[in-house]
Amino acid sequence: MKGIWKYSHLLPYIEESAKLTLGEGNTPLIKSRQLGRQLGIDHLYFKLEIVNPSGSYKDRFAAGAISGLVQRNINFCIATSSGNTGAALSAYCAAAGIKCYIAVVDGVPIGKMQQMQVYGAQTLMIKNFGIDPNVTSEVMHGLHIIAENFGSPVQISAYQYSSLAMAGVQTIAYEIAEDMPALGGQVFSPAGGGGLTLAIVKGFNKWKAIKPDFKIPKVHCVQPEGNDTISGPLRNGLSKAQPVPKSQTAISGLQVPNIIDGNEVLEACKGTRGTGYTVADSAVYKCQEDLAKMEGIYCEPAGAVALAGVLKAVENGEINKKDHIVCVVTGHGFKDPVSSAKIAKKSGDSYFNSANETFEYLKSQIKK
Ligand SMILES: *Cc1c(COP(=O)(O)O)cnc(C)c1O
């Protein structure tokens, strides 16, 4: 069975004929070639969610969500998205022949927006959605009510709204558990609303229930400074996540100023003895560049947040360097060309008037 349906026995029931897949999941866990050595960590791994069909782990969510709609003969999808959920849902809706409406956060990167539109979705951008916590909750809650009135659940990649489809995201944990059965170790997960991090912990717990000798890794929640709704409270031992008055991070995907799955994430990470790491946007961009230049991994900024968390943990002396460390690299670099341009610019480009000029330049550059 293809895609997330490899784990059908661990997912909510969906009829065979309703199961949709575009080949999501089964993503590689790649061992670091350079950064691990530089940090003195022997076993640093990257879980490459960037190779999913629409370029992010949200395809695992969309496969579950849209199969659920197909099973119930629902012919439309209403969703909110910071970009990747929308891109993923648009793709699976296209495959299912379902009309898709996506309310997107204000300022969503062009790559994500275009992806939704190319798949044929209708995008609705709402002022201050994803920036102001009140507008953000108002949009999510209001759409939830409208969608329910039309007999369809709103699709938001969070347990609070779409717990059945989030079971699809838990397949990340099953794959990590299978690839590293003796793991123990630690998993660093970036968080916006926290659904991904919660899915990872829930997935590990479920895996442990069927494989009692599996050792659950510590799961850490990493967030940018300007949106540390969960990571700050988790580190400081608070019992509740804290909304921020205004999301101040520029990192697309992690601009979630209100509390969605945050309180559950706090409990879940604590249960694994994981903690919170809060990182500066600038540190994240540096990690994005390092992943590309030192590992050959092209991700969007949110995809580099987990690595920024590892750096912070090393800085704090909180890493046992013999541990297996996994960074979840959540989304592809193609999605956010504006943030990539800042890195690309530094590598430089050249324009030549002739082939010969090019040859002369190369000869002057390359030393034997
Ligand atoms: C959605 C998303 C996240 C964060 O997921 P949450 O469930 O909101 O915490 C992280 N990275 C990328 C690339 C995403 O698209």
mmCIF file of C-alpha atoms and ligand atoms in Angstrom:
data_model
loop_
_atom_site.group_PDB
_atom_site.id
_atom_site.type_symbol
_atom_site.label_atom_id
_atom_site.label_comp_id
_atom_site.label_asym_id
_atom_site.label_seq_id
_atom_site.Cartn_x
_atom_site.Cartn_y
_atom_site.Cartn_z
ATOM 1 C CA MET A 1 0.000 0.000 0.000
ATOM 2 C CA LYS A 2 1.315 3.414 -0.979
ATOM 3 C CA GLY A 3 1.835 6.633 0.950
ATOM 4 C CA ILE A 4 0.523 7.005 4.500
ATOM 5 C CA TRP A 5 -1.743 3.988 3.878
ATOM 6 C CA LYS A 6 1.210 1.733 4.519
ATOM 7 C CA TYR A 7 0.169 2.377 8.137
ATOM 8 C CA SER A 8 -3.589 1.899 7.581
ATOM 9 C CA HIS A 9 -3.732 -0.323 10.663
ATOM 10 C CA LEU A 10 -2.665 2.689 12.755
ATOM 11 C CA LEU A 11 -4.956 5.214 11.014
ATOM 12 C CA PRO A 12 -8.698 5.937 11.334
ATOM 13 C CA TYR A 13 -10.762 3.660 9.106
ATOM 14 C CA ILE A 14 -11.092 4.734 5.462
ATOM 15 C CA GLU A 15 -12.652 2.520 2.764
ATOM 16 C CA GLU A 16 -10.125 1.213 0.254
ATOM 17 C CA SER A 17 -11.889 3.000 -2.609
ATOM 18 C CA ALA A 18 -11.667 6.359 -0.809
ATOM 19 C CA LYS A 19 -7.956 6.192 0.024
ATOM 20 C CA LEU A 20 -6.086 8.890 -1.861
ATOM 21 C CA THR A 21 -2.343 9.063 -2.210
ATOM 22 C CA LEU A 22 0.132 11.066 -4.250
ATOM 23 C CA GLY A 23 3.070 9.163 -2.783
ATOM 24 C CA GLU A 24 3.378 11.149 0.461
ATOM 25 C CA GLY A 25 5.499 9.863 3.316
ATOM 26 C CA ASN A 26 8.226 7.226 3.311
ATOM 27 C CA THR A 27 10.658 10.154 3.379
ATOM 28 C CA PRO A 28 14.378 9.573 3.877
ATOM 29 C CA LEU A 29 16.214 9.944 7.162
ATOM 30 C CA ILE A 30 19.607 11.234 6.042
ATOM 31 C CA LYS A 31 22.715 11.293 8.184
ATOM 32 C CA SER A 32 24.516 14.621 8.337
ATOM 33 C CA ARG A 33 27.729 14.773 6.313
ATOM 34 C CA GLN A 34 29.269 17.929 7.740
ATOM 35 C CA LEU A 35 27.229 19.782 10.350
ATOM 36 C CA GLY A 36 27.186 16.841 12.770
ATOM 37 C CA ARG A 37 30.957 16.584 12.667
ATOM 38 C CA GLN A 38 31.286 20.342 13.130
ATOM 39 C CA LEU A 39 29.030 20.193 16.196
ATOM 40 C CA GLY A 40 30.710 17.066 17.541
ATOM 41 C CA ILE A 41 27.459 15.097 17.288
ATOM 42 C CA ASP A 42 28.097 11.575 15.975
ATOM 43 C CA HIS A 43 24.559 10.797 14.905
ATOM 44 C CA LEU A 44 22.808 13.873 13.525
ATOM 45 C CA TYR A 45 19.956 13.051 11.132
ATOM 46 C CA PHE A 46 17.601 15.012 8.909
ATOM 47 C CA LYS A 47 14.099 13.715 8.259
ATOM 48 C CA LEU A 48 13.513 15.087 4.768
ATOM 49 C CA GLU A 49 9.856 16.033 4.602
ATOM 50 C CA ILE A 50 10.773 18.289 1.684
ATOM 51 C CA VAL A 51 10.504 15.329 -0.704
ATOM 52 C CA ASN A 52 6.749 14.983 -0.172
ATOM 53 C CA PRO A 53 4.615 15.527 -3.320
ATOM 54 C CA SER A 54 3.756 19.174 -2.587
ATOM 55 C CA GLY A 55 7.020 19.773 -0.748
ATOM 56 C CA SER A 56 6.065 19.575 2.926
ATOM 57 C CA TYR A 57 4.933 17.159 5.637
ATOM 58 C CA LYS A 58 1.419 18.619 5.258
ATOM 59 C CA ASP A 59 0.823 16.075 2.489
ATOM 60 C CA ARG A 60 0.470 13.453 5.213
ATOM 61 C CA PHE A 61 -2.356 15.565 6.645
ATOM 62 C CA ALA A 62 -3.975 16.230 3.273
ATOM 63 C CA ALA A 63 -3.972 12.552 2.277
ATOM 64 C CA GLY A 64 -5.959 11.754 5.413
ATOM 65 C CA ALA A 65 -8.187 14.825 5.254
ATOM 66 C CA ILE A 66 -9.267 14.549 1.634
ATOM 67 C CA SER A 67 -9.715 10.776 1.757
ATOM 68 C CA GLY A 68 -12.122 11.460 4.625
ATOM 69 C CA LEU A 69 -14.094 13.876 2.416
ATOM 70 C CA VAL A 70 -14.132 11.405 -0.499
ATOM 71 C CA GLN A 71 -15.450 8.673 1.785
ATOM 72 C CA ARG A 72 -18.311 10.953 2.827
ATOM 73 C CA ASN A 73 -19.005 12.174 -0.730
ATOM 74 C CA ILE A 74 -18.280 15.772 0.191
ATOM 75 C CA ASN A 75 -17.431 17.858 -2.869
ATOM 76 C CA PHE A 76 -15.755 20.903 -1.335
ATOM 77 C CA CYS A 77 -13.007 21.690 1.122
ATOM 78 C CA ILE A 78 -12.711 24.790 3.343
ATOM 79 C CA ALA A 79 -9.389 25.319 5.055
ATOM 80 C CA THR A 80 -7.050 27.836 6.619
ATOM 81 C CA SER A 81 -3.370 27.819 5.904
ATOM 82 C CA SER A 82 -0.074 29.582 6.353
ATOM 83 C CA GLY A 83 0.737 28.132 2.920
ATOM 84 C CA ASN A 84 1.767 24.506 3.093
ATOM 85 C CA THR A 85 -1.487 23.020 4.350
ATOM 86 C CA GLY A 86 -3.191 24.919 1.547
ATOM 87 C CA ALA A 87 -0.737 23.694 -1.075
ATOM 88 C CA ALA A 88 -1.111 20.121 0.127
ATOM 89 C CA LEU A 89 -4.917 20.221 0.335
ATOM 90 C CA SER A 90 -5.122 21.858 -3.094
ATOM 91 C CA ALA A 91 -3.114 19.017 -4.611
ATOM 92 C CA TYR A 92 -5.203 16.250 -3.033
ATOM 93 C CA CYS A 93 -8.454 18.100 -3.828
ATOM 94 C CA ALA A 94 -7.333 18.324 -7.455
ATOM 95 C CA ALA A 95 -6.698 14.580 -7.459
ATOM 96 C CA ALA A 96 -10.118 13.940 -5.923
ATOM 97 C CA GLY A 97 -11.982 16.430 -8.129
ATOM 98 C CA ILE A 98 -13.032 18.476 -5.090
ATOM 99 C CA LYS A 99 -13.394 22.284 -5.042
ATOM 100 C CA CYS A 100 -10.981 23.852 -2.577
ATOM 101 C CA TYR A 101 -11.211 27.209 -0.719
ATOM 102 C CA ILE A 102 -8.218 28.280 1.335
ATOM 103 C CA ALA A 103 -8.128 31.244 3.737
ATOM 104 C CA VAL A 104 -4.435 32.143 3.801
ATOM 105 C CA VAL A 105 -2.404 34.160 6.285
ATOM 106 C CA ASP A 106 -1.621 37.741 5.407
ATOM 107 C CA GLY A 107 1.698 37.820 3.553
ATOM 108 C CA VAL A 108 1.958 34.127 2.609
ATOM 109 C CA PRO A 109 5.078 33.521 0.446
ATOM 110 C CA ILE A 110 4.475 33.690 -3.275
ATOM 111 C CA GLY A 111 5.690 30.133 -3.923
ATOM 112 C CA LYS A 112 3.057 28.661 -1.633
ATOM 113 C CA MET A 113 0.297 30.935 -2.956
ATOM 114 C CA GLN A 114 1.067 30.075 -6.564
ATOM 115 C CA GLN A 115 1.173 26.398 -5.758
ATOM 116 C CA MET A 116 -2.393 26.537 -4.395
ATOM 117 C CA GLN A 117 -3.615 28.471 -7.411
ATOM 118 C CA VAL A 118 -1.877 26.219 -9.940
ATOM 119 C CA TYR A 119 -3.609 23.214 -8.360
ATOM 120 C CA GLY A 120 -6.863 25.115 -8.951
ATOM 121 C CA ALA A 121 -7.748 26.211 -5.426
ATOM 122 C CA GLN A 122 -9.463 29.507 -4.626
ATOM 123 C CA THR A 123 -7.244 31.490 -2.235
ATOM 124 C CA LEU A 124 -8.690 34.058 0.175
ATOM 125 C CA MET A 125 -6.138 36.315 1.853
ATOM 126 C CA ILE A 126 -7.363 37.961 5.061
ATOM 127 C CA LYS A 127 -5.819 41.074 6.554
ATOM 128 C CA ASN A 128 -3.865 40.377 9.790
ATOM 129 C CA PHE A 129 -4.722 36.660 9.723
ATOM 130 C CA GLY A 130 -1.638 34.932 11.180
ATOM 131 C CA ILE A 131 -0.381 38.199 12.669
ATOM 132 C CA ASP A 132 -3.035 39.284 15.179
ATOM 133 C CA PRO A 133 -4.116 36.489 17.574
ATOM 134 C CA ASN A 134 -7.726 37.724 17.708
ATOM 135 C CA VAL A 135 -8.137 37.843 13.938
ATOM 136 C CA THR A 136 -6.455 34.455 13.682
ATOM 137 C CA SER A 137 -8.799 32.750 16.178
ATOM 138 C CA GLU A 138 -11.801 34.556 14.700
ATOM 139 C CA VAL A 139 -11.013 33.237 11.206
ATOM 140 C CA MET A 140 -10.334 29.676 12.350
ATOM 141 C CA HIS A 141 -13.380 29.508 14.566
ATOM 142 C CA GLY A 142 -15.719 31.215 12.079
ATOM 143 C CA LEU A 143 -14.714 28.953 9.218
ATOM 144 C CA HIS A 144 -15.091 25.942 11.477
ATOM 145 C CA ILE A 145 -18.730 26.945 12.067
ATOM 146 C CA ILE A 146 -19.460 27.683 8.390
ATOM 147 C CA ALA A 147 -17.906 24.439 7.236
ATOM 148 C CA GLU A 148 -19.824 22.404 9.843
ATOM 149 C CA ASN A 149 -23.065 24.055 8.718
ATOM 150 C CA PHE A 150 -22.382 22.789 5.218
ATOM 151 C CA GLY A 151 -21.736 19.337 6.639
ATOM 152 C CA SER A 152 -17.983 19.288 6.200
ATOM 153 C CA PRO A 153 -15.218 19.711 8.771
ATOM 154 C CA VAL A 154 -12.921 22.718 8.331
ATOM 155 C CA GLN A 155 -9.405 21.563 7.474
ATOM 156 C CA ILE A 156 -6.805 23.071 9.783
ATOM 157 C CA SER A 157 -3.665 21.058 10.398
ATOM 158 C CA ALA A 158 -4.180 20.834 14.147
ATOM 159 C CA TYR A 159 -5.786 18.320 16.513
ATOM 160 C CA GLN A 160 -8.074 21.042 17.838
ATOM 161 C CA TYR A 161 -9.909 21.136 14.503
ATOM 162 C CA SER A 162 -8.999 18.098 12.412
ATOM 163 C CA SER A 163 -7.866 15.329 14.711
ATOM 164 C CA LEU A 164 -8.719 12.503 12.292
ATOM 165 C CA ALA A 165 -6.578 13.904 9.509
ATOM 166 C CA MET A 166 -3.754 14.663 11.958
ATOM 167 C CA ALA A 167 -3.454 10.910 12.448
ATOM 168 C CA GLY A 168 -1.876 10.965 8.979
ATOM 169 C CA VAL A 169 0.914 13.202 10.316
ATOM 170 C CA GLN A 170 1.696 10.631 13.016
ATOM 171 C CA THR A 171 3.154 8.446 10.255
ATOM 172 C CA ILE A 172 6.323 10.599 10.517
ATOM 173 C CA ALA A 173 6.896 9.127 13.959
ATOM 174 C CA TYR A 174 6.256 5.570 12.729
ATOM 175 C CA GLU A 175 8.851 6.023 10.012
ATOM 176 C CA ILE A 176 11.442 7.473 12.405
ATOM 177 C CA ALA A 177 10.754 4.621 14.820
ATOM 178 C CA GLU A 178 11.236 2.051 12.041
ATOM 179 C CA ASP A 179 14.405 3.660 10.728
ATOM 180 C CA MET A 180 15.973 3.899 14.174
ATOM 181 C CA PRO A 181 14.453 1.160 16.283
ATOM 182 C CA ALA A 182 17.009 1.644 19.081
ATOM 183 C CA LEU A 183 16.576 5.394 18.949
ATOM 184 C CA GLY A 184 15.991 6.745 22.382
ATOM 185 C CA GLY A 185 17.727 9.962 21.452
ATOM 186 C CA GLN A 186 16.059 13.220 20.650
ATOM 187 C CA VAL A 187 13.784 14.693 18.010
ATOM 188 C CA PHE A 188 13.677 18.438 17.330
ATOM 189 C CA SER A 189 10.432 19.664 15.804
ATOM 190 C CA PRO A 190 9.546 23.183 14.621
ATOM 191 C CA ALA A 191 6.204 24.504 15.845
ATOM 192 C CA GLY A 192 3.645 27.070 14.798
ATOM 193 C CA GLY A 193 0.332 25.942 16.271
ATOM 194 C CA GLY A 194 2.062 22.802 17.519
ATOM 195 C CA GLY A 195 0.105 20.132 15.630
ATOM 196 C CA LEU A 196 3.199 18.617 14.062
ATOM 197 C CA THR A 197 5.024 18.288 17.382
ATOM 198 C CA LEU A 198 1.953 16.788 19.021
ATOM 199 C CA ALA A 199 1.581 14.321 16.133
ATOM 200 C CA ILE A 200 5.170 13.187 16.592
ATOM 201 C CA VAL A 201 4.675 12.491 20.300
ATOM 202 C CA LYS A 202 1.303 10.810 19.751
ATOM 203 C CA GLY A 203 2.868 8.710 17.001
ATOM 204 C CA PHE A 204 5.703 7.565 19.248
ATOM 205 C CA ASN A 205 3.270 6.733 22.036
ATOM 206 C CA LYS A 206 1.154 4.689 19.661
ATOM 207 C CA TRP A 207 4.229 2.903 18.335
ATOM 208 C CA LYS A 208 5.283 2.069 21.880
ATOM 209 C CA ALA A 209 1.837 0.576 22.536
ATOM 210 C CA ILE A 210 2.393 -1.994 19.784
ATOM 211 C CA LYS A 211 6.161 -2.362 20.250
ATOM 212 C CA PRO A 212 6.726 -2.221 24.015
ATOM 213 C CA ASP A 213 10.524 -2.303 23.773
ATOM 214 C CA PHE A 214 10.591 0.871 21.653
ATOM 215 C CA LYS A 215 12.313 3.665 23.530
ATOM 216 C CA ILE A 216 10.498 6.971 23.021
ATOM 217 C CA PRO A 217 12.882 9.799 22.109
ATOM 218 C CA LYS A 218 12.775 13.141 23.842
ATOM 219 C CA VAL A 219 10.698 15.433 21.639
ATOM 220 C CA HIS A 220 11.667 19.108 21.734
ATOM 221 C CA CYS A 221 9.541 21.980 20.481
ATOM 222 C CA VAL A 222 11.438 24.720 18.634
ATOM 223 C CA GLN A 223 9.934 28.127 17.861
ATOM 224 C CA PRO A 224 11.166 31.500 16.641
ATOM 225 C CA GLU A 225 11.537 34.286 19.205
ATOM 226 C CA GLY A 226 8.715 36.324 17.689
ATOM 227 C CA ASN A 227 6.199 33.500 18.132
ATOM 228 C CA ASP A 228 7.295 31.508 21.180
ATOM 229 C CA THR A 229 3.820 30.542 22.339
ATOM 230 C CA ILE A 230 4.873 27.037 23.384
ATOM 231 C CA SER A 231 8.676 26.808 23.522
ATOM 232 C CA GLY A 232 9.048 29.580 26.111
ATOM 233 C CA PRO A 233 6.360 28.289 28.505
ATOM 234 C CA LEU A 234 7.647 24.705 28.069
ATOM 235 C CA ARG A 235 11.199 25.645 29.008
ATOM 236 C CA ASN A 236 10.013 27.810 31.888
ATOM 237 C CA GLY A 237 7.874 25.044 33.340
ATOM 238 C CA LEU A 238 4.533 26.816 32.836
ATOM 239 C CA SER A 239 1.434 24.666 32.534
ATOM 240 C CA LYS A 240 -0.196 26.670 29.732
ATOM 241 C CA ALA A 241 0.902 27.947 26.339
ATOM 242 C CA GLN A 242 0.883 31.742 26.025
ATOM 243 C CA PRO A 243 -0.474 33.683 23.029
ATOM 244 C CA VAL A 244 1.700 36.521 21.714
ATOM 245 C CA PRO A 245 0.106 39.954 21.157
ATOM 246 C CA LYS A 246 1.416 40.009 17.600
ATOM 247 C CA SER A 247 3.429 37.426 15.686
ATOM 248 C CA GLN A 248 6.846 38.997 15.159
ATOM 249 C CA THR A 249 8.604 36.260 13.274
ATOM 250 C CA ALA A 250 9.111 36.480 9.520
ATOM 251 C CA ILE A 251 9.245 32.700 9.210
ATOM 252 C CA SER A 252 6.361 31.466 7.126
ATOM 253 C CA GLY A 253 4.498 28.538 8.632
ATOM 254 C CA LEU A 254 5.336 29.474 12.205
ATOM 255 C CA GLN A 255 3.248 32.636 12.424
ATOM 256 C CA VAL A 256 0.550 31.391 14.765
ATOM 257 C CA PRO A 257 0.069 33.961 17.555
ATOM 258 C CA ASN A 258 -2.970 32.243 19.111
ATOM 259 C CA ILE A 259 -3.066 28.958 21.000
ATOM 260 C CA ILE A 260 -4.248 25.957 19.005
ATOM 261 C CA ASP A 261 -2.654 22.675 20.140
ATOM 262 C CA GLY A 262 -0.187 24.457 22.432
ATOM 263 C CA ASN A 263 -1.388 23.203 25.819
ATOM 264 C CA GLU A 264 -1.416 19.599 24.625
ATOM 265 C CA VAL A 265 2.055 20.053 23.113
ATOM 266 C CA LEU A 266 3.385 21.235 26.493
ATOM 267 C CA GLU A 267 2.123 18.097 28.198
ATOM 268 C CA ALA A 268 3.193 15.806 25.378
ATOM 269 C CA CYS A 269 6.784 17.091 25.195
ATOM 270 C CA LYS A 270 7.087 17.028 28.985
ATOM 271 C CA GLY A 271 5.942 13.412 28.899
ATOM 272 C CA THR A 272 8.959 12.564 26.727
ATOM 273 C CA ARG A 273 11.272 14.687 28.914
ATOM 274 C CA GLY A 274 11.631 17.099 26.017
ATOM 275 C CA THR A 275 11.863 20.856 26.395
ATOM 276 C CA GLY A 276 11.441 24.086 24.419
ATOM 277 C CA TYR A 277 14.010 25.950 22.364
ATOM 278 C CA THR A 278 13.439 29.521 21.243
ATOM 279 C CA VAL A 279 15.611 30.707 18.372
ATOM 280 C CA ALA A 280 16.198 34.010 16.576
ATOM 281 C CA ASP A 281 15.015 34.359 12.967
ATOM 282 C CA SER A 282 18.609 35.256 12.031
ATOM 283 C CA ALA A 283 19.862 31.939 13.472
ATOM 284 C CA VAL A 284 17.227 30.119 11.431
ATOM 285 C CA TYR A 285 18.324 31.777 8.173
ATOM 286 C CA LYS A 286 21.915 30.821 8.937
ATOM 287 C CA CYS A 287 20.813 27.202 9.426
ATOM 288 C CA GLN A 288 18.836 27.320 6.186
ATOM 289 C CA GLU A 289 22.001 28.406 4.385
ATOM 290 C CA ASP A 290 24.174 25.817 6.166
ATOM 291 C CA LEU A 291 21.756 22.999 5.331
ATOM 292 C CA ALA A 292 21.983 23.941 1.667
ATOM 293 C CA LYS A 293 25.715 24.651 1.496
ATOM 294 C CA MET A 294 26.966 21.935 3.826
ATOM 295 C CA GLU A 295 24.433 19.153 3.447
ATOM 296 C CA GLY A 296 22.837 19.685 0.030
ATOM 297 C CA ILE A 297 19.412 20.127 1.625
ATOM 298 C CA TYR A 298 17.279 22.933 0.192
ATOM 299 C CA CYS A 299 14.551 23.868 2.655
ATOM 300 C CA GLU A 300 12.377 26.849 3.449
ATOM 301 C CA PRO A 301 13.222 28.748 6.677
ATOM 302 C CA ALA A 302 10.710 26.790 8.806
ATOM 303 C CA GLY A 303 12.483 23.629 7.685
ATOM 304 C CA ALA A 304 15.712 24.869 9.271
ATOM 305 C CA VAL A 305 14.182 25.740 12.649
ATOM 306 C CA ALA A 306 14.805 22.292 14.159
ATOM 307 C CA LEU A 307 18.515 22.563 13.376
ATOM 308 C CA ALA A 308 18.595 26.014 14.984
ATOM 309 C CA GLY A 309 17.141 24.308 18.065
ATOM 310 C CA VAL A 310 19.935 21.721 18.041
ATOM 311 C CA LEU A 311 22.522 24.513 17.896
ATOM 312 C CA LYS A 312 20.890 26.169 20.869
ATOM 313 C CA ALA A 313 20.869 22.882 22.779
ATOM 314 C CA VAL A 314 24.581 22.386 22.042
ATOM 315 C CA GLU A 315 25.271 25.958 23.156
ATOM 316 C CA ASN A 316 23.380 25.261 26.416
ATOM 317 C CA GLY A 317 25.356 22.047 26.948
ATOM 318 C CA GLU A 318 22.117 20.054 26.843
ATOM 319 C CA ILE A 319 23.091 17.506 24.211
ATOM 320 C CA ASN A 320 24.727 14.197 24.895
ATOM 321 C CA LYS A 321 26.895 14.067 21.796
ATOM 322 C CA LYS A 322 26.524 10.287 21.499
ATOM 323 C CA ASP A 323 22.729 10.581 21.253
ATOM 324 C CA HIS A 324 20.876 10.090 18.006
ATOM 325 C CA ILE A 325 19.482 13.506 17.084
ATOM 326 C CA VAL A 326 16.772 13.952 14.460
ATOM 327 C CA CYS A 327 15.826 17.313 12.898
ATOM 328 C CA VAL A 328 12.517 17.375 11.072
ATOM 329 C CA VAL A 329 13.112 19.345 7.866
ATOM 330 C CA THR A 330 9.514 20.250 7.186
ATOM 331 C CA GLY A 331 9.246 22.216 3.910
ATOM 332 C CA HIS A 332 11.004 22.763 0.588
ATOM 333 C CA GLY A 333 13.155 25.752 -0.392
ATOM 334 C CA PHE A 334 11.231 26.236 -3.654
ATOM 335 C CA LYS A 335 8.272 27.460 -1.639
ATOM 336 C CA ASP A 336 9.772 30.729 -0.498
ATOM 337 C CA PRO A 337 11.853 32.282 -3.288
ATOM 338 C CA VAL A 338 12.118 35.634 -1.505
ATOM 339 C CA SER A 339 13.901 34.126 1.493
ATOM 340 C CA SER A 340 16.060 31.959 -0.800
ATOM 341 C CA ALA A 341 17.070 35.035 -2.819
ATOM 342 C CA LYS A 342 18.847 36.500 0.213
ATOM 343 C CA ILE A 343 21.114 33.457 0.356
ATOM 344 C CA ALA A 344 21.501 33.065 -3.419
ATOM 345 C CA LYS A 345 22.645 36.666 -3.778
ATOM 346 C CA LYS A 346 25.720 35.944 -1.644
ATOM 347 C CA SER A 347 26.902 33.172 -3.952
ATOM 348 C CA GLY A 348 27.075 35.689 -6.778
ATOM 349 C CA ASP A 349 26.354 35.405 -10.471
ATOM 350 C CA SER A 350 28.172 36.598 -13.544
ATOM 351 C CA TYR A 351 27.116 37.609 -17.016
ATOM 352 C CA PHE A 352 29.520 37.127 -19.914
ATOM 353 C CA ASN A 353 29.365 38.593 -23.395
ATOM 354 C CA SER A 354 30.858 35.573 -25.061
ATOM 355 C CA ALA A 355 31.740 31.947 -24.584
ATOM 356 C CA ASN A 356 35.420 32.849 -24.654
ATOM 357 C CA GLU A 357 35.065 35.354 -21.854
ATOM 358 C CA THR A 358 33.440 32.585 -19.818
ATOM 359 C CA PHE A 359 36.325 30.197 -20.535
ATOM 360 C CA GLU A 360 38.898 32.810 -19.515
ATOM 361 C CA TYR A 361 37.049 33.469 -16.281
ATOM 362 C CA LEU A 362 36.846 29.788 -15.400
ATOM 363 C CA LYS A 363 40.540 29.236 -16.143
ATOM 364 C CA SER A 364 41.405 32.123 -13.828
ATOM 365 C CA GLN A 365 39.257 30.633 -11.048
ATOM 366 C CA ILE A 366 40.061 26.951 -11.037
ATOM 367 C CA LYS A 367 43.350 25.884 -9.561
ATOM 368 C CA LYS A 368 44.737 22.402 -10.119
HETATM 369 C C1 LIG B 1 2.922 23.854 9.194
HETATM 370 C C2 LIG B 1 4.377 23.870 9.220
HETATM 371 C C3 LIG B 1 5.115 23.814 10.426
HETATM 372 C C4 LIG B 1 4.492 23.897 11.796
HETATM 373 O O1 LIG B 1 3.446 23.071 12.050
HETATM 374 P P1 LIG B 1 2.451 23.299 13.285
HETATM 375 O O2 LIG B 1 1.638 22.085 13.286
HETATM 376 O O3 LIG B 1 1.649 24.532 13.002
HETATM 377 O O4 LIG B 1 3.260 23.482 14.508
HETATM 378 C C5 LIG B 1 6.482 23.746 10.348
HETATM 379 N N1 LIG B 1 7.125 23.765 9.156
HETATM 380 C C6 LIG B 1 6.461 23.841 7.991
HETATM 381 C C7 LIG B 1 7.232 23.876 6.725
HETATM 382 C C8 LIG B 1 5.073 23.887 7.989
HETATM 383 O O5 LIG B 1 4.426 23.965 6.828
#
